[in-house]
Amino acid sequence: MSQEAVIAASGAYPKPAQTFQYGTAGFRMKAELLPSVVFRVGLLAALRSRYKGGQVIGVMITASHNPPADNGVKLIDPLGEMLESNWEAYGTALANAESDQAVYDYYTQLEQKFNINKDIVPQVIYGSDTRESSPALVQALKDALDAVGVKSQGFGAVTTPQLHYIVRCLNTQGTEDAYGEPTLEGYYKKLSTAFNQLMANKSNGSVTVDCANGVGGPKLRELQKYLNDSIEITITNDDTETFSKLNSESGADYVKTGQRLPPSVSAKPLARYASLDGDADRIVYYYVDKNSVFHLLDGDKIATLAASFIGDLIHHSGITDFSIGVVQTAYANGSSTAYIEKQGLPTVCTPTGVKHLHHAALAYDCGVYFEANGHGTVLFSPSALKRIFAHEPKSPAQDTALTHLKNITELINQTVGDALSDLLLVEVILAHKDWTPDLWDACYADLPNKLEKAEVEDRNVYKTTDAERKLTHPAGLQEQIDALVGKYEQARSFVRPSGTENVVRVYAEAATRSEADELAQKVKALLK
Ligand code: NG1
Ligand code: ZN
């Protein structure tokens, strides 16, 4: 790597007059602002790989559920986790360096700070979602990787979780923790093999999947080719050619935020429907009842379903002293938390952002974590996996439960929340329980809730504590919220600054729909 090469390559991607910040989802904004950021993220990925002894780092170009004109970029650490949070600041500093020389200087400063061995060849893999802006951003990334001598490989359009999967596979190949074959085919085979075994001799009707006109559509079609015919999957909203359709009137965020059907879906009573987001790392389910009333089965409902099913399998396998915990955020419906606790399972609340949930889930033999918006997965600790795979069943019933349990650990993408893997997981559980969506829904009744956003002058003046459930600043505001909450039954409300948009979010829940809406409006009015 020469100074001239880096500076010349950086010169092709001038920084706009803008301050950037590596947030909970990496960098995310209007795509035209991103070329310099993506170039510099490429440099950071190279450093991170060398810092990790040449392990493979992933770079995903996506803006998930954001509108078509946005894009974003985030790094994936060697085991498929999100970038370690103390490195986010280096990404922020690189993105904000004011000149090409400053970019180079900061890069070499980091090399020195971490005493990075320059003989190590860095390795980076990358992928993108289906946005119109993605190819140009991929080019910016490649230019950075080439400028600093990275051995790189592109996977084209992939779901975010697929790239996480491949990163982990590459870094664990040939070890006792080998995660799978590091290809898309390997991904489909791993999920489908587990699914087909779990669904052998079962059939459970059909599910319609709205793919938000994003990358999940073609990838689900591909996955479908490997699945047995135990369920029929109907794919809708899978037009990735018309860029403007991405996340438009479709997708998990549309359904969850608006608590309504996508207009393109005419739902049959008691049939199963699911929506993915633009990069297929989120999923929500829903159905309409006999009276055509819409019911959402969100991330909380998926978490409770998964935790109770896995708990039963552990029990029926004869495995003892096994801890299962459910990790949620402040957005989890109060009824879901109460339900989980009633089942005797511990719950933990962390700040928003999957990196926090993921971290907390590691404390259990099996940690189930989901954001209410449908982003989540299940983690089995390495020692728990060893125990499961070494366990000797003492009866045919234990043997069956254990076989299911082993397949469940293979079906779940343990690197990150994965809409395709979660879809198959839910389908398996419903088939095993012989549940229609209303039976699943009947586990507990969601408290009516409302999510609002407020434009404020400076969201950074809003500071929170207690896993974002309480404000410490501006002074006095929390007391005003508490006073309002006190006027309603079963009510809860909190305010926090978004980590991905320049807004403050307001959440309220209460015993009735009108009270939840009113409380949200009143709390929002306090922010004026
Ligand atoms: P922010 O903008 O910080 O609320 C949103 C979601 C998070 C998470 C991130 C990353 C809500 C209320 N917030 O974060 O859950 O998914 O985006 O995509 O849904
Ligand atoms: Zn997403």
Coordinates of C-alpha atoms and ligand atoms in Angstrom, one line a residue:
M1 CA 0.0 0.0 0.0
S2 CA 1.4 3.3 -1.0
Q3 CA 0.4 6.7 0.3
E4 CA 0.0 7.9 -3.2
A5 CA -2.3 5.1 -4.2
V6 CA -4.6 5.6 -1.2
I7 CA -4.8 9.4 -1.6
A8 CA -5.4 9.1 -5.4
A9 CA -8.2 6.5 -4.9
S10 CA -9.7 8.6 -2.1
G11 CA -9.7 11.6 -4.4
A12 CA -12.3 9.9 -6.6
Y13 CA -14.7 10.0 -3.6
P14 CA -14.8 13.5 -2.2
K15 CA -16.5 14.1 1.2
P16 CA -19.7 16.1 1.0
A17 CA -20.2 18.9 3.6
Q18 CA -21.9 16.7 6.1
T19 CA -21.1 15.1 9.4
F20 CA -21.4 11.3 9.5
Q21 CA -21.9 8.9 12.4
Y22 CA -21.6 5.1 12.6
G23 CA -25.0 4.4 14.3
T24 CA -26.9 1.3 15.3
A25 CA -27.2 0.2 11.7
G26 CA -23.8 1.5 10.4
F27 CA -24.0 4.6 8.2
R28 CA -27.5 5.2 6.6
M29 CA -28.7 8.1 4.6
K30 CA -29.5 9.5 1.1
A31 CA -27.4 7.4 -1.2
E32 CA -25.8 10.3 -3.0
L33 CA -24.1 11.3 0.3
L34 CA -22.5 7.9 0.7
P35 CA -19.7 7.3 -1.8
S36 CA -16.9 8.8 0.3
V37 CA -18.3 7.0 3.4
V38 CA -18.4 3.6 1.7
F39 CA -14.8 4.1 0.4
R40 CA -13.6 4.9 3.9
V41 CA -15.5 2.0 5.4
G42 CA -13.5 -0.2 2.9
L43 CA -10.3 1.1 4.5
L44 CA -11.7 0.4 8.0
A45 CA -12.7 -3.1 7.0
A46 CA -9.1 -3.7 5.8
L47 CA -7.7 -2.5 9.1
R48 CA -10.2 -4.6 11.1
S49 CA -9.2 -7.7 9.1
R50 CA -5.6 -7.2 9.7
Y51 CA -6.2 -6.3 13.4
K52 CA -8.0 -9.7 13.6
G53 CA -5.0 -11.5 12.2
G54 CA -6.3 -11.7 8.6
Q55 CA -9.8 -13.1 9.4
V56 CA -12.5 -12.2 6.9
I57 CA -14.6 -9.1 7.6
G58 CA -17.9 -8.5 5.8
V59 CA -19.2 -5.2 4.4
M60 CA -22.9 -5.0 3.7
I61 CA -24.3 -2.2 1.6
T62 CA -28.0 -1.8 2.5
A63 CA -30.5 0.6 4.0
S64 CA -32.9 -2.2 5.1
H65 CA -36.4 -0.8 5.4
N66 CA -35.6 2.8 4.4
P67 CA -37.0 4.4 1.3
P68 CA -35.4 3.5 -2.2
A69 CA -33.4 6.7 -2.3
D70 CA -31.4 5.8 0.8
N71 CA -28.6 3.4 1.2
G72 CA -26.2 2.4 3.9
V73 CA -23.1 0.4 4.9
K74 CA -22.1 -1.7 7.9
L75 CA -19.3 -4.0 8.9
I76 CA -19.6 -7.6 9.9
D77 CA -17.1 -9.0 12.5
P78 CA -15.4 -12.5 12.1
L79 CA -18.1 -14.6 13.7
G80 CA -20.9 -12.9 11.8
E81 CA -21.6 -10.4 14.6
M82 CA -22.1 -6.7 14.2
L83 CA -18.9 -4.6 14.3
E84 CA -17.5 -4.4 17.9
S85 CA -18.9 -1.1 19.2
N86 CA -15.7 0.6 20.2
W87 CA -14.6 0.5 16.5
E88 CA -17.7 2.5 15.5
A89 CA -15.9 5.7 16.6
Y90 CA -13.0 4.9 14.2
G91 CA -15.5 4.5 11.4
T92 CA -17.0 7.9 12.3
A93 CA -13.7 9.6 12.4
L94 CA -12.6 8.2 9.1
A95 CA -15.9 9.2 7.4
N96 CA -15.5 12.7 8.7
A97 CA -11.8 13.3 7.8
E98 CA -11.8 16.5 5.8
S99 CA -9.2 15.7 3.1
D100 CA -7.7 12.7 1.3
Q101 CA -4.5 13.3 3.2
A102 CA -6.4 13.3 6.5
V103 CA -8.0 10.0 5.5
Y104 CA -4.6 8.5 4.9
D105 CA -3.1 10.0 8.1
Y106 CA -5.9 8.7 10.2
Y107 CA -5.6 5.3 8.6
T108 CA -1.9 5.1 9.4
Q109 CA -2.6 6.4 13.0
L110 CA -4.9 3.5 13.5
E111 CA -2.3 1.1 12.2
Q112 CA 0.1 2.4 14.7
K113 CA -2.4 2.5 17.6
F114 CA -3.1 -1.2 17.1
N115 CA 0.4 -2.1 16.2
I116 CA -1.0 -3.7 13.1
N117 CA 1.3 -6.3 11.4
K118 CA 1.6 -5.0 7.8
D119 CA 2.5 -8.5 6.5
I120 CA -1.0 -9.8 7.1
V121 CA -3.1 -9.9 4.0
P122 CA -6.5 -8.5 4.9
Q123 CA -9.6 -10.3 3.6
V124 CA -13.0 -8.7 3.0
I125 CA -16.2 -10.0 1.5
Y126 CA -19.1 -7.8 0.5
G127 CA -22.7 -7.8 -0.8
S128 CA -25.5 -5.4 -1.3
D129 CA -29.3 -5.2 -1.4
T130 CA -31.2 -4.5 -4.7
R131 CA -31.2 -0.6 -4.6
E132 CA -30.4 1.4 -7.8
S133 CA -27.5 3.1 -5.9
S134 CA -25.8 -0.2 -4.8
P135 CA -23.5 -0.9 -7.8
A136 CA -21.8 2.5 -7.6
L137 CA -21.3 2.2 -3.9
V138 CA -19.9 -1.3 -4.4
Q139 CA -17.4 0.2 -6.8
A140 CA -16.4 2.8 -4.2
L141 CA -15.8 -0.1 -1.8
K142 CA -13.8 -2.1 -4.3
D143 CA -11.6 0.9 -5.1
A144 CA -10.8 1.2 -1.4
L145 CA -10.1 -2.5 -0.9
D146 CA -7.8 -2.5 -4.0
A147 CA -5.9 0.6 -2.8
V148 CA -4.9 -1.2 0.4
G149 CA -4.2 -4.6 -1.0
V150 CA -7.2 -6.5 0.3
K151 CA -8.0 -10.0 -0.9
S152 CA -11.7 -9.5 -1.5
Q153 CA -14.8 -11.3 -2.9
G154 CA -18.2 -9.9 -3.8
F155 CA -21.4 -11.9 -3.4
G156 CA -23.6 -9.6 -5.4
A157 CA -27.2 -9.0 -4.1
V158 CA -27.6 -11.0 -0.9
T159 CA -29.7 -10.6 2.2
T160 CA -27.9 -9.1 5.1
P161 CA -28.1 -12.4 7.1
Q162 CA -26.7 -14.4 4.2
L163 CA -23.5 -12.3 4.3
H164 CA -23.2 -12.7 8.0
Y165 CA -23.6 -16.4 7.5
I166 CA -20.8 -16.6 4.9
V167 CA -18.4 -14.5 7.0
R168 CA -18.8 -16.9 9.9
C169 CA -18.4 -19.9 7.7
L170 CA -15.2 -18.6 6.2
N171 CA -13.7 -17.9 9.5
T172 CA -14.6 -21.2 11.1
Q173 CA -13.8 -23.5 8.2
G174 CA -11.9 -26.6 9.2
T175 CA -12.3 -25.9 13.0
E176 CA -14.5 -27.7 15.4
D177 CA -16.9 -24.7 15.3
A178 CA -17.3 -24.9 11.5
Y179 CA -20.6 -23.2 10.8
G180 CA -21.3 -24.4 7.2
E181 CA -20.2 -24.2 3.6
P182 CA -19.3 -20.6 2.8
T183 CA -21.5 -20.2 -0.2
L184 CA -25.2 -19.2 -0.8
E185 CA -25.8 -22.8 -1.8
G186 CA -24.3 -23.9 1.5
Y187 CA -26.7 -21.5 3.3
Y188 CA -29.8 -22.9 1.4
K189 CA -28.6 -26.5 2.1
K190 CA -28.1 -25.9 5.8
L191 CA -31.5 -24.3 6.4
S192 CA -33.4 -26.7 4.1
T193 CA -31.8 -29.9 5.4
A194 CA -32.9 -29.0 8.9
F195 CA -36.3 -27.8 7.8
N196 CA -37.0 -30.9 5.7
Q197 CA -36.1 -33.2 8.6
L198 CA -38.3 -31.3 11.0
M199 CA -41.1 -31.3 8.5
A200 CA -40.8 -34.9 7.4
N201 CA -44.3 -36.4 7.3
K202 CA -45.9 -33.1 8.2
S203 CA -47.9 -30.7 6.2
N204 CA -49.2 -27.3 7.2
G205 CA -51.1 -25.6 4.4
S206 CA -49.7 -22.4 3.0
V207 CA -48.0 -19.1 4.0
T208 CA -47.9 -15.9 1.8
V209 CA -44.7 -13.9 2.1
D210 CA -44.5 -10.2 1.2
C211 CA -40.9 -9.6 0.4
A212 CA -41.1 -5.7 0.3
N213 CA -39.8 -5.8 -3.3
G214 CA -36.4 -6.4 -1.9
V215 CA -33.6 -8.9 -2.1
G216 CA -35.6 -11.4 0.1
G217 CA -37.9 -12.2 -2.9
P218 CA -35.3 -13.8 -5.2
K219 CA -33.5 -15.4 -2.3
L220 CA -36.7 -16.9 -0.9
R221 CA -37.5 -18.3 -4.3
E222 CA -34.0 -19.8 -4.4
L223 CA -34.4 -21.3 -0.9
Q224 CA -37.8 -22.7 -1.9
K225 CA -36.2 -25.0 -4.4
Y226 CA -34.5 -26.9 -1.6
L227 CA -37.6 -27.3 0.6
N228 CA -39.8 -30.3 0.7
D229 CA -43.5 -29.8 -0.1
S230 CA -44.7 -29.7 3.6
I231 CA -45.8 -26.1 3.2
E232 CA -46.7 -24.0 0.2
I233 CA -45.0 -20.7 0.1
T234 CA -46.6 -18.0 -2.0
I235 CA -44.2 -15.1 -2.7
T236 CA -45.6 -11.6 -3.3
N237 CA -44.1 -8.1 -3.6
D238 CA -40.9 -9.5 -5.2
D239 CA -40.4 -7.0 -8.0
T240 CA -36.8 -6.0 -7.6
E241 CA -36.5 -4.5 -11.0
T242 CA -38.8 -1.4 -10.3
F243 CA -36.5 0.3 -7.8
S244 CA -39.2 2.7 -6.6
K245 CA -41.2 -0.2 -5.2
L246 CA -38.7 -1.2 -2.5
N247 CA -40.4 -1.1 0.9
S248 CA -43.2 0.9 -0.6
E249 CA -46.7 0.0 0.8
S250 CA -45.2 -3.4 1.7
G251 CA -42.7 -5.0 4.0
A252 CA -42.3 -5.7 7.7
D253 CA -41.9 -2.0 8.7
Y254 CA -45.1 -0.9 6.9
V255 CA -47.1 -3.7 8.5
K256 CA -45.7 -3.3 12.0
T257 CA -45.7 0.5 12.2
G258 CA -49.1 0.9 10.6
Q259 CA -50.6 -2.3 12.1
R260 CA -52.3 -3.0 8.8
L261 CA -52.1 -5.3 5.8
P262 CA -50.1 -4.3 2.8
P263 CA -52.7 -3.0 0.2
S264 CA -51.6 -5.7 -2.2
V265 CA -52.5 -8.5 0.1
S266 CA -56.2 -9.5 0.3
A267 CA -56.1 -11.8 3.3
K268 CA -58.2 -14.9 3.7
P269 CA -59.5 -15.4 7.2
L270 CA -57.1 -17.4 9.4
A271 CA -54.5 -17.9 6.7
R272 CA -50.9 -17.1 7.5
Y273 CA -49.1 -14.0 6.1
A274 CA -45.6 -12.7 6.7
S275 CA -43.7 -9.6 5.6
L276 CA -39.9 -9.2 5.3
D277 CA -38.0 -6.0 5.2
G278 CA -35.7 -4.7 2.4
D279 CA -32.7 -6.7 3.4
A280 CA -34.6 -9.7 4.8
D281 CA -33.3 -9.5 8.4
R282 CA -36.8 -8.8 9.8
I283 CA -40.0 -10.6 9.7
V284 CA -43.5 -10.1 11.1
Y285 CA -46.5 -12.4 10.8
Y286 CA -50.2 -11.5 10.6
Y287 CA -53.6 -12.8 9.8
V288 CA -57.2 -11.6 9.7
D289 CA -59.8 -13.3 11.9
K290 CA -63.3 -14.5 10.9
N291 CA -64.5 -10.9 11.1
S292 CA -61.7 -9.7 8.9
V293 CA -60.0 -7.9 11.8
F294 CA -56.2 -7.6 11.3
H295 CA -53.9 -9.2 13.9
L296 CA -50.2 -8.7 14.1
L297 CA -47.8 -11.4 15.2
D298 CA -44.7 -9.4 15.8
G299 CA -41.2 -10.1 17.1
D300 CA -42.5 -10.5 20.6
K301 CA -44.9 -13.2 19.5
I302 CA -42.1 -14.9 17.6
A303 CA -39.8 -14.8 20.6
T304 CA -42.4 -16.3 22.9
L305 CA -43.2 -19.0 20.4
A306 CA -39.6 -19.9 19.9
A307 CA -38.7 -19.8 23.6
S308 CA -41.6 -22.0 24.7
F309 CA -41.0 -24.5 21.8
I310 CA -37.3 -24.8 22.5
G311 CA -38.0 -25.1 26.3
D312 CA -40.3 -28.0 25.6
L313 CA -37.8 -29.8 23.4
I314 CA -35.1 -29.4 26.1
H315 CA -37.4 -30.8 28.7
H316 CA -38.6 -33.7 26.5
S317 CA -35.0 -34.5 25.5
G318 CA -34.2 -35.1 29.2
I319 CA -31.6 -32.3 29.3
T320 CA -31.5 -30.6 32.7
D321 CA -29.9 -27.5 34.2
F322 CA -30.3 -25.6 30.9
S323 CA -31.0 -21.9 31.0
I324 CA -33.3 -20.2 28.5
G325 CA -33.7 -16.4 28.6
V326 CA -35.6 -13.9 26.5
V327 CA -34.0 -10.6 25.6
Q328 CA -36.2 -7.7 24.6
T329 CA -36.1 -3.9 24.3
A330 CA -38.4 -1.2 25.7
Y331 CA -40.6 -1.6 22.6
A332 CA -41.6 -5.1 23.7
N333 CA -45.3 -5.2 24.5
G334 CA -45.9 -5.3 28.2
S335 CA -48.1 -8.3 27.8
S336 CA -45.3 -10.3 26.1
T337 CA -43.0 -9.6 29.0
A338 CA -45.7 -10.7 31.5
Y339 CA -46.4 -13.8 29.5
I340 CA -42.8 -14.9 29.4
E341 CA -42.3 -14.3 33.1
K342 CA -45.4 -16.4 33.8
Q343 CA -43.8 -19.2 31.9
G344 CA -41.0 -19.0 34.5
L345 CA -38.4 -17.7 32.0
P346 CA -36.2 -14.8 32.8
T347 CA -36.5 -11.6 30.6
V348 CA -33.9 -8.9 30.1
C349 CA -34.5 -5.5 28.6
T350 CA -31.6 -3.9 26.7
P351 CA -31.3 -0.6 24.7
T352 CA -32.5 -0.7 21.1
G353 CA -30.2 -2.2 18.5
V354 CA -29.5 -5.8 18.0
K355 CA -25.9 -5.6 19.1
H356 CA -27.2 -5.0 22.7
L357 CA -29.7 -7.8 22.5
H358 CA -27.2 -10.2 21.0
H359 CA -24.7 -9.5 23.7
A360 CA -27.3 -10.0 26.5
A361 CA -28.5 -13.3 24.9
L362 CA -25.0 -14.7 25.2
A363 CA -25.5 -15.0 29.0
Y364 CA -27.8 -18.0 28.6
D365 CA -27.4 -21.6 27.3
C366 CA -30.1 -20.5 24.9
G367 CA -30.8 -16.8 24.5
V368 CA -33.8 -15.8 22.4
Y369 CA -33.7 -12.2 21.3
F370 CA -36.2 -10.2 19.2
E371 CA -37.0 -6.6 18.7
A372 CA -40.7 -6.1 18.5
N373 CA -40.3 -5.0 14.9
G374 CA -39.3 -8.6 14.0
H375 CA -35.5 -8.5 14.0
G376 CA -34.1 -11.3 16.1
T377 CA -32.7 -14.8 16.4
V378 CA -31.9 -17.5 18.9
L379 CA -28.3 -18.2 20.2
F380 CA -27.1 -21.4 21.7
S381 CA -23.8 -21.1 23.6
P382 CA -20.9 -23.3 22.4
S383 CA -21.1 -25.3 25.6
A384 CA -24.9 -25.7 25.3
L385 CA -24.4 -27.0 21.7
K386 CA -21.8 -29.5 22.9
R387 CA -24.2 -30.8 25.6
I388 CA -27.1 -31.1 23.2
F389 CA -25.0 -33.0 20.6
A390 CA -23.4 -35.3 23.3
H391 CA -26.7 -36.0 25.1
E392 CA -27.8 -39.7 25.3
P393 CA -31.6 -40.0 25.1
K394 CA -33.1 -42.6 27.4
S395 CA -36.3 -43.3 25.6
P396 CA -37.7 -43.1 22.0
A397 CA -39.6 -39.9 23.0
Q398 CA -36.4 -38.3 24.3
D399 CA -34.7 -39.4 21.1
T400 CA -37.3 -37.7 18.9
A401 CA -37.2 -34.5 20.9
L402 CA -33.4 -34.4 20.8
T403 CA -33.4 -34.9 17.0
H404 CA -35.8 -32.0 16.6
L405 CA -33.7 -29.9 18.9
K406 CA -30.5 -30.6 17.0
N407 CA -32.3 -29.7 13.8
I408 CA -33.6 -26.5 15.3
T409 CA -30.0 -25.4 16.2
E410 CA -29.2 -25.9 12.5
L411 CA -32.3 -24.2 11.2
I412 CA -31.6 -21.0 13.1
N413 CA -29.1 -18.5 11.7
Q414 CA -27.3 -17.8 14.9
T415 CA -25.1 -15.0 13.5
V416 CA -27.9 -12.4 13.3
G417 CA -31.7 -12.1 12.9
D418 CA -32.6 -13.7 9.6
A419 CA -36.1 -13.4 8.1
L420 CA -35.8 -16.5 5.9
S421 CA -34.5 -18.6 8.8
D422 CA -37.1 -17.2 11.1
L423 CA -39.8 -17.8 8.6
L424 CA -38.9 -21.5 8.5
L425 CA -38.6 -21.6 12.3
V426 CA -42.1 -20.3 12.8
E427 CA -43.5 -22.6 10.1
V428 CA -41.9 -25.6 11.8
I429 CA -43.2 -24.7 15.3
L430 CA -46.8 -24.0 14.1
A431 CA -46.7 -27.4 12.2
H432 CA -45.5 -29.2 15.3
K433 CA -48.0 -27.5 17.5
D434 CA -50.7 -27.9 14.9
W435 CA -51.6 -24.2 15.5
T436 CA -53.5 -21.8 13.3
P437 CA -52.4 -18.2 13.6
D438 CA -55.2 -17.4 16.0
L439 CA -54.1 -20.1 18.4
W440 CA -50.6 -18.7 18.4
D441 CA -52.0 -15.2 18.9
A442 CA -54.1 -16.4 21.8
C443 CA -51.0 -17.0 24.0
Y444 CA -51.5 -13.4 25.2
A445 CA -53.3 -10.3 24.1
D446 CA -51.1 -7.4 23.1
L447 CA -51.8 -4.1 24.9
P448 CA -52.8 -1.5 22.4
N449 CA -49.8 0.6 21.5
K450 CA -48.7 3.5 19.4
L451 CA -45.3 4.5 18.0
E452 CA -44.8 8.1 17.0
K453 CA -41.9 10.1 15.9
A454 CA -41.2 13.8 16.6
E455 CA -39.0 16.1 14.7
V456 CA -36.9 18.0 17.2
E457 CA -34.2 20.6 16.9
D458 CA -31.4 18.5 18.4
R459 CA -32.2 14.9 19.3
N460 CA -28.8 14.6 21.2
V461 CA -30.3 16.6 24.1
Y462 CA -32.5 13.6 24.9
K463 CA -30.5 11.3 27.2
T464 CA -31.8 8.0 28.6
T465 CA -31.2 5.5 31.3
D466 CA -32.7 2.1 32.4
A467 CA -32.4 0.5 28.9
E468 CA -33.9 3.7 27.3
R469 CA -37.1 3.5 29.4
K470 CA -36.4 6.7 31.3
L471 CA -35.1 10.1 30.3
T472 CA -32.4 11.8 32.4
H473 CA -32.4 14.9 30.1
P474 CA -33.9 17.4 29.4
A475 CA -34.4 17.9 33.1
G476 CA -38.0 17.5 34.3
L477 CA -39.4 15.8 31.2
Q478 CA -39.5 12.3 32.6
E479 CA -41.6 13.6 35.6
Q480 CA -44.1 15.1 33.1
I481 CA -44.3 11.7 31.2
D482 CA -44.7 9.8 34.5
A483 CA -47.6 12.2 35.5
L484 CA -49.4 11.5 32.2
V485 CA -48.8 7.7 32.3
G486 CA -50.3 7.7 35.8
K487 CA -53.6 8.8 34.4
Y488 CA -54.1 5.7 32.3
E489 CA -54.7 2.0 33.0
Q490 CA -51.9 -0.5 32.4
A491 CA -50.0 2.3 30.7
R492 CA -46.4 2.8 29.9
S493 CA -44.6 5.4 27.7
F494 CA -41.1 6.4 27.0
V495 CA -39.2 8.8 24.7
R496 CA -35.8 8.1 23.2
P497 CA -33.7 9.6 20.4
S498 CA -33.6 7.4 17.3
G499 CA -30.2 5.8 16.4
T500 CA -31.0 5.7 12.7
E501 CA -33.0 8.9 11.9
N502 CA -32.9 12.5 13.0
V503 CA -36.0 12.1 15.2
V504 CA -37.1 11.3 18.7
R505 CA -39.4 8.3 19.1
V506 CA -42.4 8.2 21.4
Y507 CA -43.9 4.9 22.5
A508 CA -47.1 4.5 24.5
E509 CA -49.2 1.5 25.5
A510 CA -52.4 1.4 27.5
A511 CA -55.4 -0.8 28.2
T512 CA -57.4 0.5 25.3
R513 CA -56.6 1.7 21.7
S514 CA -58.0 5.2 22.3
E515 CA -56.0 5.6 25.6
A516 CA -52.8 4.4 23.9
D517 CA -53.2 6.8 21.0
E518 CA -54.1 9.7 23.4
L519 CA -51.2 9.0 25.7
A520 CA -48.8 9.0 22.7
Q521 CA -50.2 12.3 21.5
K522 CA -49.9 13.9 24.9
V523 CA -46.3 12.7 25.4
K524 CA -45.4 13.9 21.9
A525 CA -46.9 17.3 22.7
L526 CA -44.5 17.6 25.6
L527 CA -41.6 17.6 23.1
K528 CA -42.7 20.8 21.4
Ligands
NG1_1 P1 -34.0 3.6 16.0 O1 -34.1 4.5 14.8 O2 -32.8 3.8 16.8 O3 -35.4 3.6 16.7 C1 -34.6 1.4 14.4 C2 -35.5 0.4 15.1 C3 -34.6 -0.6 15.9 C4 -33.6 -1.2 15.0 C5 -32.8 -0.1 14.2 C6 -31.9 -0.7 13.2 C7 -37.7 0.7 16.1 C8 -38.5 1.5 17.1 N1 -36.4 1.1 16.1 O4 -33.9 2.1 15.4 O5 -35.4 -1.5 16.5 O6 -34.1 -2.2 14.2 O7 -33.7 0.8 13.5 O8 -32.4 -1.0 12.0 O9 -38.2 -0.1 15.4
ZN2 ZN -33.3 -4.9 7.8

